[in-house]
JSON list of C-alpha atoms in Angstrom, two decimals:
[
{"chain": "A", "resi": 1, "resn": "MET", "atom": "CA", "xyz": [21.09, -38.44, 36.98]},
{"chain": "A", "resi": 2, "resn": "LYS", "atom": "CA", "xyz": [19.04, -36.10, 34.83]},
{"chain": "A", "resi": 3, "resn": "THR", "atom": "CA", "xyz": [15.99, -34.67, 36.58]},
{"chain": "A", "resi": 4, "resn": "PRO", "atom": "CA", "xyz": [12.58, -35.24, 35.03]},
{"chain": "A", "resi": 5, "resn": "SER", "atom": "CA", "xyz": [11.17, -32.45, 32.91]},
{"chain": "A", "resi": 6, "resn": "ILE", "atom": "CA", "xyz": [7.86, -31.35, 31.45]},
{"chain": "A", "resi": 7, "resn": "ASP", "atom": "CA", "xyz": [7.26, -33.71, 28.55]},
{"chain": "A", "resi": 8, "resn": "LEU", "atom": "CA", "xyz": [7.08, -31.35, 25.58]},
{"chain": "A", "resi": 9, "resn": "LYS", "atom": "CA", "xyz": [9.33, -31.49, 22.57]},
{"chain": "A", "resi": 10, "resn": "SER", "atom": "CA", "xyz": [12.17, -28.98, 22.78]},
{"chain": "A", "resi": 11, "resn": "ASN", "atom": "CA", "xyz": [10.97, -27.12, 19.68]},
{"chain": "A", "resi": 12, "resn": "ALA", "atom": "CA", "xyz": [7.50, -26.78, 21.25]},
{"chain": "A", "resi": 13, "resn": "LYS", "atom": "CA", "xyz": [9.03, -25.52, 24.49]},
{"chain": "A", "resi": 14, "resn": "SER", "atom": "CA", "xyz": [11.15, -23.03, 22.59]},
{"chain": "A", "resi": 15, "resn": "ALA", "atom": "CA", "xyz": [8.19, -21.71, 20.60]},
{"chain": "A", "resi": 16, "resn": "VAL", "atom": "CA", "xyz": [6.03, -21.38, 23.72]},
{"chain": "A", "resi": 17, "resn": "ILE", "atom": "CA", "xyz": [8.82, -19.70, 25.69]},
{"chain": "A", "resi": 18, "resn": "ASP", "atom": "CA", "xyz": [9.22, -17.12, 22.91]},
{"chain": "A", "resi": 19, "resn": "ILE", "atom": "CA", "xyz": [5.48, -16.45, 22.86]},
{"chain": "A", "resi": 20, "resn": "LEU", "atom": "CA", "xyz": [5.26, -16.17, 26.63]},
{"chain": "A", "resi": 21, "resn": "ASN", "atom": "CA", "xyz": [8.29, -13.87, 26.86]},
{"chain": "A", "resi": 22, "resn": "ALA", "atom": "CA", "xyz": [6.72, -11.58, 24.26]},
{"chain": "A", "resi": 23, "resn": "ARG", "atom": "CA", "xyz": [3.52, -11.40, 26.29]},
{"chain": "A", "resi": 24, "resn": "LEU", "atom": "CA", "xyz": [5.54, -10.95, 29.48]},
{"chain": "A", "resi": 25, "resn": "ALA", "atom": "CA", "xyz": [7.11, -7.80, 28.02]},
{"chain": "A", "resi": 26, "resn": "ASP", "atom": "CA", "xyz": [3.73, -6.48, 26.89]},
{"chain": "A", "resi": 27, "resn": "SER", "atom": "CA", "xyz": [2.13, -7.26, 30.26]},
{"chain": "A", "resi": 28, "resn": "ILE", "atom": "CA", "xyz": [4.83, -5.52, 32.27]},
{"chain": "A", "resi": 29, "resn": "ASP", "atom": "CA", "xyz": [4.51, -2.54, 29.94]},
{"chain": "A", "resi": 30, "resn": "LEU", "atom": "CA", "xyz": [0.73, -2.51, 30.43]},
{"chain": "A", "resi": 31, "resn": "ALA", "atom": "CA", "xyz": [1.16, -2.69, 34.22]},
{"chain": "A", "resi": 32, "resn": "LEU", "atom": "CA", "xyz": [3.41, 0.36, 34.10]},
{"chain": "A", "resi": 33, "resn": "ALA", "atom": "CA", "xyz": [0.96, 2.23, 31.86]},
{"chain": "A", "resi": 34, "resn": "ILE", "atom": "CA", "xyz": [-1.85, 1.54, 34.32]},
{"chain": "A", "resi": 35, "resn": "LYS", "atom": "CA", "xyz": [0.18, 3.10, 37.13]},
{"chain": "A", "resi": 36, "resn": "GLN", "atom": "CA", "xyz": [1.16, 6.06, 34.93]},
{"chain": "A", "resi": 37, "resn": "ALA", "atom": "CA", "xyz": [-2.53, 6.74, 34.38]},
{"chain": "A", "resi": 38, "resn": "HIS", "atom": "CA", "xyz": [-3.39, 6.11, 38.05]},
{"chain": "A", "resi": 39, "resn": "TRP", "atom": "CA", "xyz": [-0.87, 8.71, 39.23]},
{"chain": "A", "resi": 40, "resn": "ASN", "atom": "CA", "xyz": [-1.75, 11.39, 36.66]},
{"chain": "A", "resi": 41, "resn": "LEU", "atom": "CA", "xyz": [-5.53, 11.42, 36.29]},
{"chain": "A", "resi": 42, "resn": "LYS", "atom": "CA", "xyz": [-7.30, 14.78, 36.51]},
{"chain": "A", "resi": 43, "resn": "GLY", "atom": "CA", "xyz": [-10.94, 15.74, 36.14]},
{"chain": "A", "resi": 44, "resn": "PRO", "atom": "CA", "xyz": [-14.46, 14.42, 36.66]},
{"chain": "A", "resi": 45, "resn": "ASN", "atom": "CA", "xyz": [-14.74, 10.80, 37.79]},
{"chain": "A", "resi": 46, "resn": "PHE", "atom": "CA", "xyz": [-11.18, 10.98, 39.11]},
{"chain": "A", "resi": 47, "resn": "ILE", "atom": "CA", "xyz": [-11.74, 8.96, 42.26]},
{"chain": "A", "resi": 48, "resn": "GLY", "atom": "CA", "xyz": [-13.80, 6.24, 40.61]},
{"chain": "A", "resi": 49, "resn": "VAL", "atom": "CA", "xyz": [-11.25, 5.68, 37.85]},
{"chain": "A", "resi": 50, "resn": "HIS", "atom": "CA", "xyz": [-8.30, 6.08, 40.23]},
{"chain": "A", "resi": 51, "resn": "GLU", "atom": "CA", "xyz": [-9.70, 3.36, 42.48]},
{"chain": "A", "resi": 52, "resn": "MET", "atom": "CA", "xyz": [-10.62, 1.14, 39.52]},
{"chain": "A", "resi": 53, "resn": "LEU", "atom": "CA", "xyz": [-7.05, 1.09, 38.24]},
{"chain": "A", "resi": 54, "resn": "ASP", "atom": "CA", "xyz": [-5.31, -0.41, 41.29]},
{"chain": "A", "resi": 55, "resn": "PRO", "atom": "CA", "xyz": [-7.16, -3.77, 41.11]},
{"chain": "A", "resi": 56, "resn": "MET", "atom": "CA", "xyz": [-6.52, -3.84, 37.35]},
{"chain": "A", "resi": 57, "resn": "ARG", "atom": "CA", "xyz": [-2.81, -3.37, 37.97]},
{"chain": "A", "resi": 58, "resn": "ALA", "atom": "CA", "xyz": [-2.86, -6.10, 40.62]},
{"chain": "A", "resi": 59, "resn": "ALA", "atom": "CA", "xyz": [-4.59, -8.50, 38.23]},
{"chain": "A", "resi": 60, "resn": "VAL", "atom": "CA", "xyz": [-2.06, -7.82, 35.48]},
{"chain": "A", "resi": 61, "resn": "ASP", "atom": "CA", "xyz": [0.76, -8.33, 37.99]},
{"chain": "A", "resi": 62, "resn": "ASP", "atom": "CA", "xyz": [-0.73, -11.69, 38.98]},
{"chain": "A", "resi": 63, "resn": "HIS", "atom": "CA", "xyz": [-0.77, -12.80, 35.34]},
{"chain": "A", "resi": 64, "resn": "VAL", "atom": "CA", "xyz": [2.77, -11.48, 34.81]},
{"chain": "A", "resi": 65, "resn": "ASP", "atom": "CA", "xyz": [3.93, -13.76, 37.61]},
{"chain": "A", "resi": 66, "resn": "ILE", "atom": "CA", "xyz": [2.03, -16.78, 36.28]},
{"chain": "A", "resi": 67, "resn": "VAL", "atom": "CA", "xyz": [3.42, -16.28, 32.76]},
{"chain": "A", "resi": 68, "resn": "ALA", "atom": "CA", "xyz": [6.98, -15.80, 34.06]},
{"chain": "A", "resi": 69, "resn": "GLU", "atom": "CA", "xyz": [6.72, -18.92, 36.21]},
{"chain": "A", "resi": 70, "resn": "ARG", "atom": "CA", "xyz": [5.43, -20.94, 33.23]},
{"chain": "A", "resi": 71, "resn": "ILE", "atom": "CA", "xyz": [8.47, -19.83, 31.22]},
{"chain": "A", "resi": 72, "resn": "ALA", "atom": "CA", "xyz": [10.72, -21.08, 34.04]},
{"chain": "A", "resi": 73, "resn": "GLN", "atom": "CA", "xyz": [8.75, -24.35, 34.26]},
{"chain": "A", "resi": 74, "resn": "LEU", "atom": "CA", "xyz": [9.53, -24.90, 30.58]},
{"chain": "A", "resi": 75, "resn": "ASP", "atom": "CA", "xyz": [13.25, -24.44, 31.34]},
{"chain": "A", "resi": 76, "resn": "GLY", "atom": "CA", "xyz": [13.27, -20.96, 29.83]},
{"chain": "A", "resi": 77, "resn": "THR", "atom": "CA", "xyz": [14.39, -17.65, 31.25]},
{"chain": "A", "resi": 78, "resn": "PRO", "atom": "CA", "xyz": [11.66, -15.10, 31.94]},
{"chain": "A", "resi": 79, "resn": "LEU", "atom": "CA", "xyz": [12.86, -11.78, 30.55]},
{"chain": "A", "resi": 80, "resn": "GLY", "atom": "CA", "xyz": [11.33, -9.01, 32.60]},
{"chain": "A", "resi": 81, "resn": "THR", "atom": "CA", "xyz": [13.93, -6.30, 33.13]},
{"chain": "A", "resi": 82, "resn": "SER", "atom": "CA", "xyz": [13.01, -2.75, 32.24]},
{"chain": "A", "resi": 83, "resn": "GLN", "atom": "CA", "xyz": [15.63, -2.79, 29.48]},
{"chain": "A", "resi": 84, "resn": "VAL", "atom": "CA", "xyz": [14.20, -5.93, 27.88]},
{"chain": "A", "resi": 85, "resn": "VAL", "atom": "CA", "xyz": [10.62, -4.73, 28.24]},
{"chain": "A", "resi": 86, "resn": "ALA", "atom": "CA", "xyz": [11.45, -1.36, 26.63]},
{"chain": "A", "resi": 87, "resn": "LYS", "atom": "CA", "xyz": [12.91, -3.14, 23.60]},
{"chain": "A", "resi": 88, "resn": "ALA", "atom": "CA", "xyz": [10.48, -6.05, 23.36]},
{"chain": "A", "resi": 89, "resn": "THR", "atom": "CA", "xyz": [7.03, -4.59, 24.03]},
{"chain": "A", "resi": 90, "resn": "SER", "atom": "CA", "xyz": [4.63, -4.46, 21.12]},
{"chain": "A", "resi": 91, "resn": "LEU", "atom": "CA", "xyz": [2.55, -1.77, 22.83]},
{"chain": "A", "resi": 92, "resn": "ASP", "atom": "CA", "xyz": [2.90, 1.86, 21.80]},
{"chain": "A", "resi": 93, "resn": "ALA", "atom": "CA", "xyz": [4.73, 4.12, 24.24]},
{"chain": "A", "resi": 94, "resn": "TYR", "atom": "CA", "xyz": [2.31, 5.49, 26.80]},
{"chain": "A", "resi": 95, "resn": "PRO", "atom": "CA", "xyz": [1.77, 9.24, 26.40]},
{"chain": "A", "resi": 96, "resn": "THR", "atom": "CA", "xyz": [3.14, 10.89, 29.54]},
{"chain": "A", "resi": 97, "resn": "GLU", "atom": "CA", "xyz": [1.82, 14.36, 28.76]},
{"chain": "A", "resi": 98, "resn": "ILE", "atom": "CA", "xyz": [-1.89, 13.52, 29.13]},
{"chain": "A", "resi": 99, "resn": "LYS", "atom": "CA", "xyz": [-3.85, 14.38, 32.28]},
{"chain": "A", "resi": 100, "resn": "LYS", "atom": "CA", "xyz": [-7.59, 14.20, 31.58]},
{"chain": "A", "resi": 101, "resn": "VAL", "atom": "CA", "xyz": [-9.45, 11.08, 32.69]},
{"chain": "A", "resi": 102, "resn": "PRO", "atom": "CA", "xyz": [-10.95, 10.35, 29.22]},
{"chain": "A", "resi": 103, "resn": "ASP", "atom": "CA", "xyz": [-7.53, 10.65, 27.56]},
{"chain": "A", "resi": 104, "resn": "HIS", "atom": "CA", "xyz": [-6.01, 8.16, 29.99]},
{"chain": "A", "resi": 105, "resn": "LEU", "atom": "CA", "xyz": [-8.95, 5.80, 29.58]},
{"chain": "A", "resi": 106, "resn": "ALA", "atom": "CA", "xyz": [-8.66, 5.94, 25.78]},
{"chain": "A", "resi": 107, "resn": "ALA", "atom": "CA", "xyz": [-4.91, 5.27, 25.97]},
{"chain": "A", "resi": 108, "resn": "LEU", "atom": "CA", "xyz": [-5.45, 2.35, 28.33]},
{"chain": "A", "resi": 109, "resn": "ALA", "atom": "CA", "xyz": [-8.32, 0.93, 26.25]},
{"chain": "A", "resi": 110, "resn": "GLU", "atom": "CA", "xyz": [-6.06, 0.89, 23.20]},
{"chain": "A", "resi": 111, "resn": "ARG", "atom": "CA", "xyz": [-3.35, -1.02, 25.06]},
{"chain": "A", "resi": 112, "resn": "PHE", "atom": "CA", "xyz": [-5.73, -3.45, 26.76]},
{"chain": "A", "resi": 113, "resn": "ALA", "atom": "CA", "xyz": [-7.38, -4.25, 23.42]},
{"chain": "A", "resi": 114, "resn": "LYS", "atom": "CA", "xyz": [-4.08, -4.77, 21.62]},
{"chain": "A", "resi": 115, "resn": "LEU", "atom": "CA", "xyz": [-2.78, -7.11, 24.31]},
{"chain": "A", "resi": 116, "resn": "ALA", "atom": "CA", "xyz": [-6.09, -8.97, 24.62]},
{"chain": "A", "resi": 117, "resn": "ASN", "atom": "CA", "xyz": [-6.23, -9.59, 20.88]},
{"chain": "A", "resi": 118, "resn": "GLN", "atom": "CA", "xyz": [-2.62, -10.79, 20.82]},
{"chain": "A", "resi": 119, "resn": "VAL", "atom": "CA", "xyz": [-3.19, -13.09, 23.79]},
{"chain": "A", "resi": 120, "resn": "ARG", "atom": "CA", "xyz": [-6.14, -14.66, 21.96]},
{"chain": "A", "resi": 121, "resn": "GLU", "atom": "CA", "xyz": [-3.86, -15.42, 19.00]},
{"chain": "A", "resi": 122, "resn": "ASP", "atom": "CA", "xyz": [-1.29, -16.86, 21.39]},
{"chain": "A", "resi": 123, "resn": "ILE", "atom": "CA", "xyz": [-3.85, -19.19, 22.96]},
{"chain": "A", "resi": 124, "resn": "ASP", "atom": "CA", "xyz": [-4.18, -20.91, 19.59]},
{"chain": "A", "resi": 125, "resn": "ALA", "atom": "CA", "xyz": [-0.43, -20.85, 18.93]},
{"chain": "A", "resi": 126, "resn": "THR", "atom": "CA", "xyz": [0.50, -22.42, 22.27]},
{"chain": "A", "resi": 127, "resn": "ASP", "atom": "CA", "xyz": [-2.25, -25.02, 21.89]},
{"chain": "A", "resi": 128, "resn": "GLU", "atom": "CA", "xyz": [-1.02, -25.87, 18.38]},
{"chain": "A", "resi": 129, "resn": "ALA", "atom": "CA", "xyz": [2.51, -26.20, 19.79]},
{"chain": "A", "resi": 130, "resn": "GLY", "atom": "CA", "xyz": [1.14, -28.87, 22.12]},
{"chain": "A", "resi": 131, "resn": "ASP", "atom": "CA", "xyz": [1.13, -26.90, 25.36]},
{"chain": "A", "resi": 132, "resn": "ALA", "atom": "CA", "xyz": [-2.45, -26.89, 26.59]},
{"chain": "A", "resi": 133, "resn": "ASP", "atom": "CA", "xyz": [-1.32, -25.64, 30.00]},
{"chain": "A", "resi": 134, "resn": "SER", "atom": "CA", "xyz": [0.18, -22.44, 28.56]},
{"chain": "A", "resi": 135, "resn": "ALA", "atom": "CA", "xyz": [-2.93, -22.02, 26.41]},
{"chain": "A", "resi": 136, "resn": "ASP", "atom": "CA", "xyz": [-5.00, -22.31, 29.60]},
{"chain": "A", "resi": 137, "resn": "ILE", "atom": "CA", "xyz": [-2.85, -19.70, 31.36]},
{"chain": "A", "resi": 138, "resn": "LEU", "atom": "CA", "xyz": [-3.35, -17.34, 28.44]},
{"chain": "A", "resi": 139, "resn": "THR", "atom": "CA", "xyz": [-7.09, -18.07, 28.38]},
{"chain": "A", "resi": 140, "resn": "ALA", "atom": "CA", "xyz": [-7.40, -16.92, 31.98]},
{"chain": "A", "resi": 141, "resn": "PHE", "atom": "CA", "xyz": [-5.39, -13.81, 31.17]},
{"chain": "A", "resi": 142, "resn": "SER", "atom": "CA", "xyz": [-7.58, -13.14, 28.13]},
{"chain": "A", "resi": 143, "resn": "ARG", "atom": "CA", "xyz": [-10.72, -13.23, 30.27]},
{"chain": "A", "resi": 144, "resn": "GLU", "atom": "CA", "xyz": [-9.21, -10.72, 32.71]},
{"chain": "A", "resi": 145, "resn": "LEU", "atom": "CA", "xyz": [-8.06, -8.37, 29.94]},
{"chain": "A", "resi": 146, "resn": "ASP", "atom": "CA", "xyz": [-11.47, -8.48, 28.27]},
{"chain": "A", "resi": 147, "resn": "LYS", "atom": "CA", "xyz": [-13.25, -7.74, 31.57]},
{"chain": "A", "resi": 148, "resn": "ASP", "atom": "CA", "xyz": [-10.95, -4.83, 32.37]},
{"chain": "A", "resi": 149, "resn": "LEU", "atom": "CA", "xyz": [-11.30, -3.45, 28.84]},
{"chain": "A", "resi": 150, "resn": "TRP", "atom": "CA", "xyz": [-15.07, -3.55, 29.27]},
{"chain": "A", "resi": 151, "resn": "PHE", "atom": "CA", "xyz": [-14.76, -1.60, 32.54]},
{"chain": "A", "resi": 152, "resn": "ILE", "atom": "CA", "xyz": [-12.55, 1.01, 30.89]},
{"chain": "A", "resi": 153, "resn": "LYS", "atom": "CA", "xyz": [-14.76, 1.36, 27.83]},
{"chain": "A", "resi": 154, "resn": "SER", "atom": "CA", "xyz": [-17.84, 1.71, 30.04]},
{"chain": "A", "resi": 155, "resn": "HIS", "atom": "CA", "xyz": [-16.35, 4.94, 31.39]},
{"chain": "A", "resi": 156, "resn": "LEU", "atom": "CA", "xyz": [-15.85, 6.27, 27.87]},
{"chain": "A", "resi": 157, "resn": "GLU", "atom": "CA", "xyz": [-19.32, 5.72, 26.45]}
]
């Protein structure tokens, strides 16, 4: 007996799985960039920014898990190994030589904005594919990315 499945056409599932795996790679990359900044900050406002970054990392990790689980729910394989992420991320490599708080904040703002803008495009794409649930997952992630980008930018202005 075949077990019941989520009732989406296979081409819709395939398209959504590809979109979600792309965002999974970007999100894991962003999570690692946040920690790179967290560990290497130097200068004024160190403690405030240092303590701001841990909850941001935790929030990204929560969304990583939700996205990966949605891929599995759609009968896909979440691709989250470091090797896959290194090849698949659309984010620029994080500069490991920077130390100053404003430099880290600028680097993070760039990555948060790029991912947030891509996630907004993916909300429409997953909705058009017929998967309102994945669009909803991405909408929640978009709200979190926008909020965290606002926090980061507020330290730069």
